[in-house]
PDB file of C-alpha atoms and ligand atoms in Angstrom:
ATOM      1  CA  UNK A   1     -19.207 -62.466 -26.680  1.00  0.00           C
ATOM      2  CA  UNK A   2     -19.281 -65.232 -24.047  1.00  0.00           C
ATOM      3  CA  UNK A   3     -18.838 -68.966 -24.425  1.00  0.00           C
ATOM      4  CA  UNK A   4     -21.382 -69.650 -21.724  1.00  0.00           C
ATOM      5  CA  UNK A   5     -23.664 -67.595 -19.520  1.00  0.00           C
ATOM      6  CA  UNK A   6     -26.207 -68.276 -16.829  1.00  0.00           C
ATOM      7  CA  UNK A   7     -27.933 -65.663 -14.693  1.00  0.00           C
ATOM      8  CA  UNK A   8     -25.331 -62.932 -14.396  1.00  0.00           C
ATOM      9  CA  UNK A   9     -22.370 -65.284 -14.680  1.00  0.00           C
ATOM     10  CA  UNK A  10     -20.357 -65.125 -17.873  1.00  0.00           C
ATOM     11  CA  UNK A  11     -17.686 -67.637 -18.694  1.00  0.00           C
ATOM     12  CA  UNK A  12     -14.568 -66.401 -20.530  1.00  0.00           C
ATOM     13  CA  UNK A  13     -12.426 -69.071 -22.124  1.00  0.00           C
ATOM     14  CA  UNK A  14      -8.719 -68.629 -21.583  1.00  0.00           C
ATOM     15  CA  UNK A  15      -7.001 -71.293 -23.594  1.00  0.00           C
ATOM     16  CA  UNK A  16      -3.751 -72.725 -22.385  1.00  0.00           C
ATOM     17  CA  UNK A  17      -0.932 -71.483 -20.151  1.00  0.00           C
ATOM     18  CA  UNK A  18      -0.202 -68.690 -19.274  1.00  0.00           C
ATOM     19  CA  UNK A  19      -3.972 -68.166 -19.517  1.00  0.00           C
ATOM     20  CA  UNK A  20      -6.845 -69.786 -17.701  1.00  0.00           C
ATOM     21  CA  UNK A  21     -10.601 -69.786 -17.919  1.00  0.00           C
ATOM     22  CA  UNK A  22     -12.304 -67.085 -15.919  1.00  0.00           C
ATOM     23  CA  UNK A  23     -15.654 -65.692 -14.883  1.00  0.00           C
ATOM     24  CA  UNK A  24     -17.193 -62.289 -15.231  1.00  0.00           C
ATOM     25  CA  UNK A  25     -20.046 -61.541 -12.838  1.00  0.00           C
ATOM     26  CA  UNK A  26     -22.128 -58.859 -14.510  1.00  0.00           C
ATOM     27  CA  UNK A  27     -23.942 -57.690 -11.400  1.00  0.00           C
ATOM     28  CA  UNK A  28     -24.108 -54.666  -9.092  1.00  0.00           C
ATOM     29  CA  UNK A  29     -20.578 -55.448  -8.067  1.00  0.00           C
ATOM     30  CA  UNK A  30     -18.850 -56.147 -11.358  1.00  0.00           C
ATOM     31  CA  UNK A  31     -16.329 -58.874 -10.679  1.00  0.00           C
ATOM     32  CA  UNK A  32     -13.722 -60.972 -12.427  1.00  0.00           C
ATOM     33  CA  UNK A  33     -12.712 -64.320 -11.013  1.00  0.00           C
ATOM     34  CA  UNK A  34      -9.220 -65.093 -12.347  1.00  0.00           C
ATOM     35  CA  UNK A  35      -8.592 -62.274 -14.827  1.00  0.00           C
ATOM     36  CA  UNK A  36      -6.125 -64.228 -16.928  1.00  0.00           C
ATOM     37  CA  UNK A  37      -8.197 -65.248 -19.934  1.00  0.00           C
ATOM     38  CA  UNK A  38      -8.535 -62.856 -22.847  1.00  0.00           C
ATOM     39  CA  UNK A  39      -6.926 -59.490 -22.166  1.00  0.00           C
ATOM     40  CA  UNK A  40      -8.841 -57.622 -24.898  1.00  0.00           C
ATOM     41  CA  UNK A  41     -12.176 -58.980 -23.724  1.00  0.00           C
ATOM     42  CA  UNK A  42     -11.428 -58.196 -20.079  1.00  0.00           C
ATOM     43  CA  UNK A  43     -10.419 -54.626 -20.885  1.00  0.00           C
ATOM     44  CA  UNK A  44     -13.460 -54.086 -23.113  1.00  0.00           C
ATOM     45  CA  UNK A  45     -15.735 -55.169 -20.244  1.00  0.00           C
ATOM     46  CA  UNK A  46     -13.839 -52.901 -17.840  1.00  0.00           C
ATOM     47  CA  UNK A  47     -14.204 -49.901 -20.183  1.00  0.00           C
ATOM     48  CA  UNK A  48     -18.002 -50.394 -20.380  1.00  0.00           C
ATOM     49  CA  UNK A  49     -18.148 -49.929 -16.622  1.00  0.00           C
ATOM     50  CA  UNK A  50     -15.215 -50.421 -14.233  1.00  0.00           C
ATOM     51  CA  UNK A  51     -14.633 -53.776 -12.607  1.00  0.00           C
ATOM     52  CA  UNK A  52     -14.925 -53.300  -8.849  1.00  0.00           C
ATOM     53  CA  UNK A  53     -13.583 -56.620  -7.579  1.00  0.00           C
ATOM     54  CA  UNK A  54     -11.062 -59.135  -8.791  1.00  0.00           C
ATOM     55  CA  UNK A  55     -10.877 -62.517  -7.124  1.00  0.00           C
ATOM     56  CA  UNK A  56      -8.042 -64.943  -7.596  1.00  0.00           C
ATOM     57  CA  UNK A  57      -8.859 -68.597  -6.993  1.00  0.00           C
ATOM     58  CA  UNK A  58      -5.206 -69.040  -6.026  1.00  0.00           C
ATOM     59  CA  UNK A  59      -1.843 -67.358  -6.333  1.00  0.00           C
ATOM     60  CA  UNK A  60      -0.505 -68.811  -9.587  1.00  0.00           C
ATOM     61  CA  UNK A  61       0.559 -66.490 -12.381  1.00  0.00           C
ATOM     62  CA  UNK A  62      -1.762 -68.086 -14.916  1.00  0.00           C
ATOM     63  CA  UNK A  63      -4.665 -66.942 -12.706  1.00  0.00           C
ATOM     64  CA  UNK A  64      -3.522 -63.438 -11.743  1.00  0.00           C
ATOM     65  CA  UNK A  65      -1.919 -62.758 -15.159  1.00  0.00           C
ATOM     66  CA  UNK A  66      -3.863 -59.522 -15.779  1.00  0.00           C
ATOM     67  CA  UNK A  67      -4.487 -58.342 -12.202  1.00  0.00           C
ATOM     68  CA  UNK A  68      -2.265 -55.340 -12.861  1.00  0.00           C
ATOM     69  CA  UNK A  69      -4.712 -54.042 -15.475  1.00  0.00           C
ATOM     70  CA  UNK A  70      -7.254 -53.405 -12.724  1.00  0.00           C
ATOM     71  CA  UNK A  71      -5.341 -51.416 -10.092  1.00  0.00           C
ATOM     72  CA  UNK A  72      -8.471 -49.756  -8.662  1.00  0.00           C
ATOM     73  CA  UNK A  73     -10.436 -52.958  -8.119  1.00  0.00           C
ATOM     74  CA  UNK A  74     -10.504 -54.631  -4.692  1.00  0.00           C
ATOM     75  CA  UNK A  75      -8.467 -57.817  -4.576  1.00  0.00           C
ATOM     76  CA  UNK A  76     -10.017 -60.798  -2.786  1.00  0.00           C
ATOM     77  CA  UNK A  77      -7.871 -63.898  -2.185  1.00  0.00           C
ATOM     78  CA  UNK A  78      -7.232 -66.560   0.429  1.00  0.00           C
ATOM     79  CA  UNK A  79      -4.797 -65.399   3.112  1.00  0.00           C
ATOM     80  CA  UNK A  80      -2.478 -68.378   2.646  1.00  0.00           C
ATOM     81  CA  UNK A  81      -1.584 -67.197  -0.861  1.00  0.00           C
ATOM     82  CA  UNK A  82      -1.245 -63.522   0.113  1.00  0.00           C
ATOM     83  CA  UNK A  83       2.583 -63.310   0.263  1.00  0.00           C
ATOM     84  CA  UNK A  84       2.808 -63.920  -3.477  1.00  0.00           C
ATOM     85  CA  UNK A  85       0.738 -60.802  -4.190  1.00  0.00           C
ATOM     86  CA  UNK A  86       2.703 -58.605  -1.801  1.00  0.00           C
ATOM     87  CA  UNK A  87       6.182 -59.216  -3.120  1.00  0.00           C
ATOM     88  CA  UNK A  88       7.632 -60.827  -6.210  1.00  0.00           C
ATOM     89  CA  UNK A  89      10.464 -62.352  -4.217  1.00  0.00           C
ATOM     90  CA  UNK A  90       8.023 -63.984  -1.815  1.00  0.00           C
ATOM     91  CA  UNK A  91       6.203 -65.338  -4.868  1.00  0.00           C
ATOM     92  CA  UNK A  92       9.408 -66.844  -6.266  1.00  0.00           C
ATOM     93  CA  UNK A  93      10.285 -68.245  -2.839  1.00  0.00           C
ATOM     94  CA  UNK A  94       6.909 -69.949  -2.685  1.00  0.00           C
ATOM     95  CA  UNK A  95       7.077 -71.650  -6.064  1.00  0.00           C
ATOM     96  CA  UNK A  96      10.683 -71.738  -7.287  1.00  0.00           C
ATOM     97  CA  UNK A  97      13.408 -73.887  -5.849  1.00  0.00           C
ATOM     98  CA  UNK A  98      16.736 -72.151  -6.633  1.00  0.00           C
ATOM     99  CA  UNK A  99      18.371 -75.620  -6.804  1.00  0.00           C
ATOM    100  CA  UNK A 100      16.118 -76.591  -9.736  1.00  0.00           C
ATOM    101  CA  UNK A 101      15.949 -73.269 -11.542  1.00  0.00           C
ATOM    102  CA  UNK A 102      19.178 -72.100 -13.173  1.00  0.00           C
ATOM    103  CA  UNK A 103      20.153 -68.482 -13.586  1.00  0.00           C
ATOM    104  CA  UNK A 104      19.101 -68.327 -17.226  1.00  0.00           C
ATOM    105  CA  UNK A 105      15.676 -69.778 -16.529  1.00  0.00           C
ATOM    106  CA  UNK A 106      15.243 -67.418 -13.576  1.00  0.00           C
ATOM    107  CA  UNK A 107      16.010 -64.459 -15.854  1.00  0.00           C
ATOM    108  CA  UNK A 108      13.354 -65.676 -18.291  1.00  0.00           C
ATOM    109  CA  UNK A 109      10.798 -65.825 -15.483  1.00  0.00           C
ATOM    110  CA  UNK A 110      11.739 -62.384 -14.216  1.00  0.00           C
ATOM    111  CA  UNK A 111      11.297 -60.955 -17.726  1.00  0.00           C
ATOM    112  CA  UNK A 112       7.921 -62.656 -18.044  1.00  0.00           C
ATOM    113  CA  UNK A 113       6.753 -61.089 -14.785  1.00  0.00           C
ATOM    114  CA  UNK A 114       7.990 -57.666 -15.832  1.00  0.00           C
ATOM    115  CA  UNK A 115       6.799 -57.657 -19.486  1.00  0.00           C
ATOM    116  CA  UNK A 116       3.697 -59.839 -19.603  1.00  0.00           C
ATOM    117  CA  UNK A 117       2.307 -59.980 -16.080  1.00  0.00           C
ATOM    118  CA  UNK A 118       3.472 -56.395 -15.368  1.00  0.00           C
ATOM    119  CA  UNK A 119       3.620 -57.509 -11.745  1.00  0.00           C
ATOM    120  CA  UNK A 120       2.870 -54.823  -9.162  1.00  0.00           C
ATOM    121  CA  UNK A 121       3.079 -55.624  -5.459  1.00  0.00           C
ATOM    122  CA  UNK A 122      -0.366 -55.493  -4.008  1.00  0.00           C
ATOM    123  CA  UNK A 123      -1.963 -55.892  -0.602  1.00  0.00           C
ATOM    124  CA  UNK A 124      -5.159 -57.935  -0.832  1.00  0.00           C
ATOM    125  CA  UNK A 125      -8.273 -56.031   0.305  1.00  0.00           C
ATOM    126  CA  UNK A 126     -10.216 -59.021   1.581  1.00  0.00           C
ATOM    127  CA  UNK A 127      -9.258 -62.507   2.701  1.00  0.00           C
ATOM    128  CA  UNK A 128     -11.733 -65.141   1.721  1.00  0.00           C
ATOM    129  CA  UNK A 129     -12.439 -67.991   4.136  1.00  0.00           C
ATOM    130  CA  UNK A 130     -14.068 -71.357   3.681  1.00  0.00           C
ATOM    131  CA  UNK A 131     -17.812 -70.928   3.751  1.00  0.00           C
ATOM    132  CA  UNK A 132     -17.867 -67.186   3.102  1.00  0.00           C
ATOM    133  CA  UNK A 133     -20.903 -66.081   1.110  1.00  0.00           C
ATOM    134  CA  UNK A 134     -19.897 -63.525  -1.498  1.00  0.00           C
ATOM    135  CA  UNK A 135     -22.686 -61.173  -2.434  1.00  0.00           C
ATOM    136  CA  UNK A 136     -22.468 -59.439  -5.814  1.00  0.00           C
ATOM    137  CA  UNK A 137     -26.034 -58.059  -5.913  1.00  0.00           C
ATOM    138  CA  UNK A 138     -28.334 -60.699  -7.353  1.00  0.00           C
ATOM    139  CA  UNK A 139     -25.581 -63.301  -7.554  1.00  0.00           C
ATOM    140  CA  UNK A 140     -24.169 -65.137  -4.576  1.00  0.00           C
ATOM    141  CA  UNK A 141     -21.231 -67.528  -4.384  1.00  0.00           C
ATOM    142  CA  UNK A 142     -19.917 -69.609  -1.562  1.00  0.00           C
ATOM    143  CA  UNK A 143     -16.134 -69.732  -1.210  1.00  0.00           C
ATOM    144  CA  UNK A 144     -14.769 -73.234  -0.644  1.00  0.00           C
ATOM    145  CA  UNK A 145     -11.237 -73.569   0.635  1.00  0.00           C
ATOM    146  CA  UNK A 146      -9.727 -76.477  -1.299  1.00  0.00           C
ATOM    147  CA  UNK A 147      -5.982 -76.606  -0.476  1.00  0.00           C
ATOM    148  CA  UNK A 148      -3.668 -78.992  -2.233  1.00  0.00           C
ATOM    149  CA  UNK A 149      -2.820 -77.530  -5.604  1.00  0.00           C
ATOM    150  CA  UNK A 150      -1.960 -74.364  -3.681  1.00  0.00           C
ATOM    151  CA  UNK A 151      -2.297 -73.700   0.077  1.00  0.00           C
ATOM    152  CA  UNK A 152      -4.901 -70.998  -0.572  1.00  0.00           C
ATOM    153  CA  UNK A 153      -6.779 -72.624  -3.458  1.00  0.00           C
ATOM    154  CA  UNK A 154     -10.461 -71.707  -3.579  1.00  0.00           C
ATOM    155  CA  UNK A 155     -13.447 -72.975  -5.513  1.00  0.00           C
ATOM    156  CA  UNK A 156     -16.689 -71.022  -5.889  1.00  0.00           C
ATOM    157  CA  UNK A 157     -20.153 -72.467  -5.675  1.00  0.00           C
ATOM    158  CA  UNK A 158     -23.008 -70.549  -7.272  1.00  0.00           C
ATOM    159  CA  UNK A 159     -25.837 -72.467  -5.713  1.00  0.00           C
ATOM    160  CA  UNK A 160     -28.701 -70.709  -7.470  1.00  0.00           C
ATOM    161  CA  UNK A 161     -27.139 -71.173 -10.923  1.00  0.00           C
ATOM    162  CA  UNK A 162     -25.850 -74.677 -10.087  1.00  0.00           C
ATOM    163  CA  UNK A 163     -22.330 -73.730 -11.114  1.00  0.00           C
ATOM    164  CA  UNK A 164     -19.166 -74.846  -9.380  1.00  0.00           C
ATOM    165  CA  UNK A 165     -16.016 -73.062 -10.491  1.00  0.00           C
ATOM    166  CA  UNK A 166     -13.193 -75.502  -9.784  1.00  0.00           C
ATOM    167  CA  UNK A 167     -10.230 -73.467 -11.018  1.00  0.00           C
ATOM    168  CA  UNK A 168      -7.218 -75.805 -11.061  1.00  0.00           C
ATOM    169  CA  UNK A 169      -8.889 -78.826  -9.522  1.00  0.00           C
ATOM    170  CA  UNK A 170      -8.933 -81.125 -12.488  1.00  0.00           C
ATOM    171  CA  UNK A 171      -9.242 -84.887 -12.519  1.00  0.00           C
ATOM    172  CA  UNK A 172      -6.837 -85.600 -15.339  1.00  0.00           C
ATOM    173  CA  UNK A 173      -4.012 -88.062 -15.821  1.00  0.00           C
ATOM    174  CA  UNK A 174      -1.451 -85.573 -14.511  1.00  0.00           C
ATOM    175  CA  UNK A 175      -2.917 -85.978 -11.060  1.00  0.00           C
ATOM    176  CA  UNK A 176      -5.857 -85.244  -8.801  1.00  0.00           C
ATOM    177  CA  UNK A 177      -5.270 -81.517  -8.979  1.00  0.00           C
TER     178      UNK A 177
HETATM  179 ZN1   ZN B 201      -2.552 -73.268 -10.415  1.00  0.00          ZN
END
């Protein structure tokens, strides 16, 4: 079912935009990091036993795509990206320049957020800070605040398993992020 697993960490491949790769931590506290990969797979895992925590590495739609499918889970994010979860207009203000985006394109985006993302305003339950140790039971991860791509961008270091989840930090031609 998983492309890669180590300890209690399961990697779920997401493919390309509007999806991203994500992690399922199958531990005492069942957790998704970036639930935006494979909707069917995510829901199947959730139906086995409910997901208790969802973590977003940052506030881009291709990382919180399926947050709304887990309304009862606690949401953990960096505080600097919090406005985008609270209010769709704050999200658009953060990432869309009205001068660049015409009315037609804006309507397309609004439809996408209504029909695909099924955006629901949400107050995060926990703000993650640089150096926080997240304890899921047997699994521990250290949150690393890595701003640049997004003010609240986070990476997660699973020291025991020697895994570093980099999210959108990618050293490709398009740039250092
Ligand atoms: Zn991003």
